[in-house]
């Protein structure tokens, strides 16, 4: 696996972001989708990485992850998605590890995330919990919601 900072211009990445948005809307109640679209991912406070299965022009996109700086000591994991052709191959764990290392390298003392509470998000919640994330209170500008679950990891 090769993880690199992404500029969101390659079609495979654009397509995976669109798939992520569609899935979030299909699996979340109205008003409870907080996954960033391309414009949100291009915000200067957000860094995006893509992971590929090889070198050169013939490599396949395995997934994407983004980290948003909330303040000097706090980052948020945003828009993590494994390509459907590559689930259950360690892509999500590799991206999560990369994102938490980046937050630590930026000087953050914690990284948090928001995800859904229904079955569609169960695998994601299990991944976060295996990585040491613990449930926490709502943070940032998220509105009150019975659907959302919040997690944090002290770095």
mmCIF file of C-alpha atoms in Angstrom:
data_model
loop_
_atom_site.group_PDB
_atom_site.id
_atom_site.type_symbol
_atom_site.label_atom_id
_atom_site.label_comp_id
_atom_site.label_asym_id
_atom_site.label_seq_id
_atom_site.Cartn_x
_atom_site.Cartn_y
_atom_site.Cartn_z
ATOM 1 C CA UNK A 1 0.000 0.000 0.000
ATOM 2 C CA UNK A 2 1.205 3.472 -0.885
ATOM 3 C CA UNK A 3 -0.374 6.403 0.997
ATOM 4 C CA UNK A 4 0.060 9.880 -0.459
ATOM 5 C CA UNK A 5 -1.310 13.344 0.095
ATOM 6 C CA UNK A 6 -4.073 13.907 -2.419
ATOM 7 C CA UNK A 7 -5.089 17.007 -4.378
ATOM 8 C CA UNK A 8 -8.552 15.620 -5.254
ATOM 9 C CA UNK A 9 -8.031 15.893 -9.027
ATOM 10 C CA UNK A 10 -7.808 12.229 -10.035
ATOM 11 C CA UNK A 11 -11.088 10.803 -11.286
ATOM 12 C CA UNK A 12 -10.852 7.663 -9.145
ATOM 13 C CA UNK A 13 -10.627 9.811 -6.000
ATOM 14 C CA UNK A 14 -13.455 12.118 -7.131
ATOM 15 C CA UNK A 15 -15.599 9.038 -7.807
ATOM 16 C CA UNK A 16 -14.852 7.550 -4.370
ATOM 17 C CA UNK A 17 -15.774 10.830 -2.656
ATOM 18 C CA UNK A 18 -19.071 10.809 -4.608
ATOM 19 C CA UNK A 19 -19.721 7.192 -3.574
ATOM 20 C CA UNK A 20 -18.990 8.134 0.044
ATOM 21 C CA UNK A 21 -21.520 10.967 -0.152
ATOM 22 C CA UNK A 22 -24.198 8.737 -1.719
ATOM 23 C CA UNK A 23 -23.689 6.048 0.931
ATOM 24 C CA UNK A 24 -23.825 8.593 3.750
ATOM 25 C CA UNK A 25 -27.126 9.962 2.450
ATOM 26 C CA UNK A 26 -28.540 6.462 1.894
ATOM 27 C CA UNK A 27 -27.620 5.295 5.410
ATOM 28 C CA UNK A 28 -28.325 8.383 7.517
ATOM 29 C CA UNK A 29 -31.475 10.310 8.362
ATOM 30 C CA UNK A 30 -31.994 13.748 6.777
ATOM 31 C CA UNK A 31 -29.883 16.398 8.454
ATOM 32 C CA UNK A 32 -27.420 13.840 9.844
ATOM 33 C CA UNK A 33 -24.906 13.625 6.993
ATOM 34 C CA UNK A 34 -21.630 15.338 7.851
ATOM 35 C CA UNK A 35 -19.297 13.659 5.356
ATOM 36 C CA UNK A 36 -17.368 16.305 3.462
ATOM 37 C CA UNK A 37 -17.940 16.759 -0.249
ATOM 38 C CA UNK A 38 -15.150 17.829 -2.623
ATOM 39 C CA UNK A 39 -15.529 21.501 -1.691
ATOM 40 C CA UNK A 40 -15.319 20.666 2.010
ATOM 41 C CA UNK A 41 -12.315 18.412 1.483
ATOM 42 C CA UNK A 42 -10.536 21.235 -0.351
ATOM 43 C CA UNK A 43 -10.810 23.555 2.655
ATOM 44 C CA UNK A 44 -7.325 24.669 3.818
ATOM 45 C CA UNK A 45 -7.958 23.200 7.289
ATOM 46 C CA UNK A 46 -8.336 19.712 5.772
ATOM 47 C CA UNK A 47 -5.618 17.331 4.578
ATOM 48 C CA UNK A 48 -6.619 14.380 2.371
ATOM 49 C CA UNK A 49 -4.700 11.192 1.647
ATOM 50 C CA UNK A 50 -5.386 8.441 -0.827
ATOM 51 C CA UNK A 51 -4.022 4.919 -0.627
ATOM 52 C CA UNK A 52 -3.040 2.929 -3.719
ATOM 53 C CA UNK A 53 -2.092 -0.691 -4.302
ATOM 54 C CA UNK A 54 1.040 -0.033 -6.327
ATOM 55 C CA UNK A 55 3.222 2.459 -8.116
ATOM 56 C CA UNK A 56 2.650 4.214 -11.397
ATOM 57 C CA UNK A 57 -0.368 4.717 -13.580
ATOM 58 C CA UNK A 58 -1.777 1.202 -13.239
ATOM 59 C CA UNK A 59 -2.292 1.234 -9.463
ATOM 60 C CA UNK A 60 -5.807 0.952 -8.055
ATOM 61 C CA UNK A 61 -7.321 3.319 -5.511
ATOM 62 C CA UNK A 62 -7.899 1.494 -2.230
ATOM 63 C CA UNK A 63 -9.323 4.311 -0.114
ATOM 64 C CA UNK A 64 -9.204 7.866 1.182
ATOM 65 C CA UNK A 65 -9.057 9.641 4.525
ATOM 66 C CA UNK A 66 -9.099 13.278 5.602
ATOM 67 C CA UNK A 67 -8.054 15.063 8.788
ATOM 68 C CA UNK A 68 -9.398 18.489 9.716
ATOM 69 C CA UNK A 69 -7.671 20.716 12.253
ATOM 70 C CA UNK A 70 -10.239 22.028 14.737
ATOM 71 C CA UNK A 71 -7.769 23.929 16.919
ATOM 72 C CA UNK A 72 -4.112 23.717 17.942
ATOM 73 C CA UNK A 73 -4.605 20.562 19.989
ATOM 74 C CA UNK A 74 -7.601 18.905 18.382
ATOM 75 C CA UNK A 75 -8.071 17.293 14.968
ATOM 76 C CA UNK A 76 -11.059 15.516 13.476
ATOM 77 C CA UNK A 77 -11.057 12.414 11.326
ATOM 78 C CA UNK A 78 -13.234 13.141 8.290
ATOM 79 C CA UNK A 79 -14.522 11.233 5.260
ATOM 80 C CA UNK A 80 -12.709 7.929 5.625
ATOM 81 C CA UNK A 81 -13.743 5.415 2.952
ATOM 82 C CA UNK A 82 -12.365 2.137 1.646
ATOM 83 C CA UNK A 83 -13.132 1.388 -1.991
ATOM 84 C CA UNK A 84 -15.817 -1.354 -2.130
ATOM 85 C CA UNK A 85 -13.484 -3.642 -4.113
ATOM 86 C CA UNK A 86 -10.933 -3.603 -1.287
ATOM 87 C CA UNK A 87 -12.872 -3.957 1.988
ATOM 88 C CA UNK A 88 -11.590 -6.310 4.684
ATOM 89 C CA UNK A 89 -7.986 -5.998 3.483
ATOM 90 C CA UNK A 90 -6.639 -3.666 6.166
ATOM 91 C CA UNK A 91 -7.117 -0.475 4.156
ATOM 92 C CA UNK A 92 -9.230 1.255 6.812
ATOM 93 C CA UNK A 93 -6.800 0.335 9.595
ATOM 94 C CA UNK A 94 -3.848 1.633 7.557
ATOM 95 C CA UNK A 95 -5.642 4.899 6.803
ATOM 96 C CA UNK A 96 -6.718 5.335 10.414
ATOM 97 C CA UNK A 97 -3.171 4.747 11.628
ATOM 98 C CA UNK A 98 -1.815 7.230 9.069
ATOM 99 C CA UNK A 99 -4.390 9.868 10.040
ATOM 100 C CA UNK A 100 -3.701 9.554 13.772
ATOM 101 C CA UNK A 101 0.066 9.769 13.185
ATOM 102 C CA UNK A 102 -0.472 12.911 11.075
ATOM 103 C CA UNK A 103 -2.582 14.522 13.821
ATOM 104 C CA UNK A 104 0.126 13.697 16.383
ATOM 105 C CA UNK A 105 2.822 15.108 14.072
ATOM 106 C CA UNK A 106 0.769 18.316 13.764
ATOM 107 C CA UNK A 107 0.936 18.706 17.543
ATOM 108 C CA UNK A 108 -2.615 17.589 18.278
ATOM 109 C CA UNK A 109 -3.225 15.962 21.634
ATOM 110 C CA UNK A 110 -6.443 14.280 20.515
ATOM 111 C CA UNK A 111 -8.324 13.289 17.402
ATOM 112 C CA UNK A 112 -12.099 12.876 17.345
ATOM 113 C CA UNK A 113 -14.764 11.755 14.901
ATOM 114 C CA UNK A 114 -18.485 11.572 14.287
ATOM 115 C CA UNK A 115 -20.150 8.510 12.808
ATOM 116 C CA UNK A 116 -23.580 6.946 12.583
ATOM 117 C CA UNK A 117 -25.211 4.715 15.173
ATOM 118 C CA UNK A 118 -27.041 2.291 12.875
ATOM 119 C CA UNK A 119 -25.922 -1.053 11.429
ATOM 120 C CA UNK A 120 -24.469 0.556 8.290
ATOM 121 C CA UNK A 121 -21.736 2.118 10.454
ATOM 122 C CA UNK A 122 -21.069 -0.891 12.710
ATOM 123 C CA UNK A 123 -17.845 -1.932 10.963
ATOM 124 C CA UNK A 124 -16.501 1.617 11.194
ATOM 125 C CA UNK A 125 -17.335 1.846 14.900
ATOM 126 C CA UNK A 126 -15.630 -1.503 15.518
ATOM 127 C CA UNK A 127 -12.503 -0.296 13.680
ATOM 128 C CA UNK A 128 -12.359 2.894 15.740
ATOM 129 C CA UNK A 129 -12.853 1.023 18.998
ATOM 130 C CA UNK A 130 -10.120 -1.521 18.115
ATOM 131 C CA UNK A 131 -7.790 1.442 17.506
ATOM 132 C CA UNK A 132 -8.467 2.778 21.010
ATOM 133 C CA UNK A 133 -11.086 5.429 20.287
ATOM 134 C CA UNK A 134 -13.627 5.862 23.084
ATOM 135 C CA UNK A 135 -17.109 7.348 23.067
ATOM 136 C CA UNK A 136 -17.238 11.035 23.921
ATOM 137 C CA UNK A 137 -19.623 13.955 24.022
ATOM 138 C CA UNK A 138 -20.600 15.940 20.958
ATOM 139 C CA UNK A 139 -17.828 18.307 19.867
ATOM 140 C CA UNK A 140 -17.292 21.130 17.393
ATOM 141 C CA UNK A 141 -20.350 22.492 15.629
ATOM 142 C CA UNK A 142 -22.315 19.244 15.369
ATOM 143 C CA UNK A 143 -25.994 19.728 16.156
ATOM 144 C CA UNK A 144 -27.655 17.559 18.783
ATOM 145 C CA UNK A 145 -28.634 14.232 17.210
ATOM 146 C CA UNK A 146 -29.822 10.864 18.439
ATOM 147 C CA UNK A 147 -28.237 9.301 15.333
ATOM 148 C CA UNK A 148 -24.651 10.480 15.665
ATOM 149 C CA UNK A 149 -21.995 8.837 17.800
ATOM 150 C CA UNK A 150 -18.816 10.633 18.758
ATOM 151 C CA UNK A 151 -15.419 9.137 19.493
ATOM 152 C CA UNK A 152 -12.062 10.495 20.573
ATOM 153 C CA UNK A 153 -8.513 9.242 20.983
ATOM 154 C CA UNK A 154 -5.911 10.883 23.192
ATOM 155 C CA UNK A 155 -2.644 11.185 21.325
#
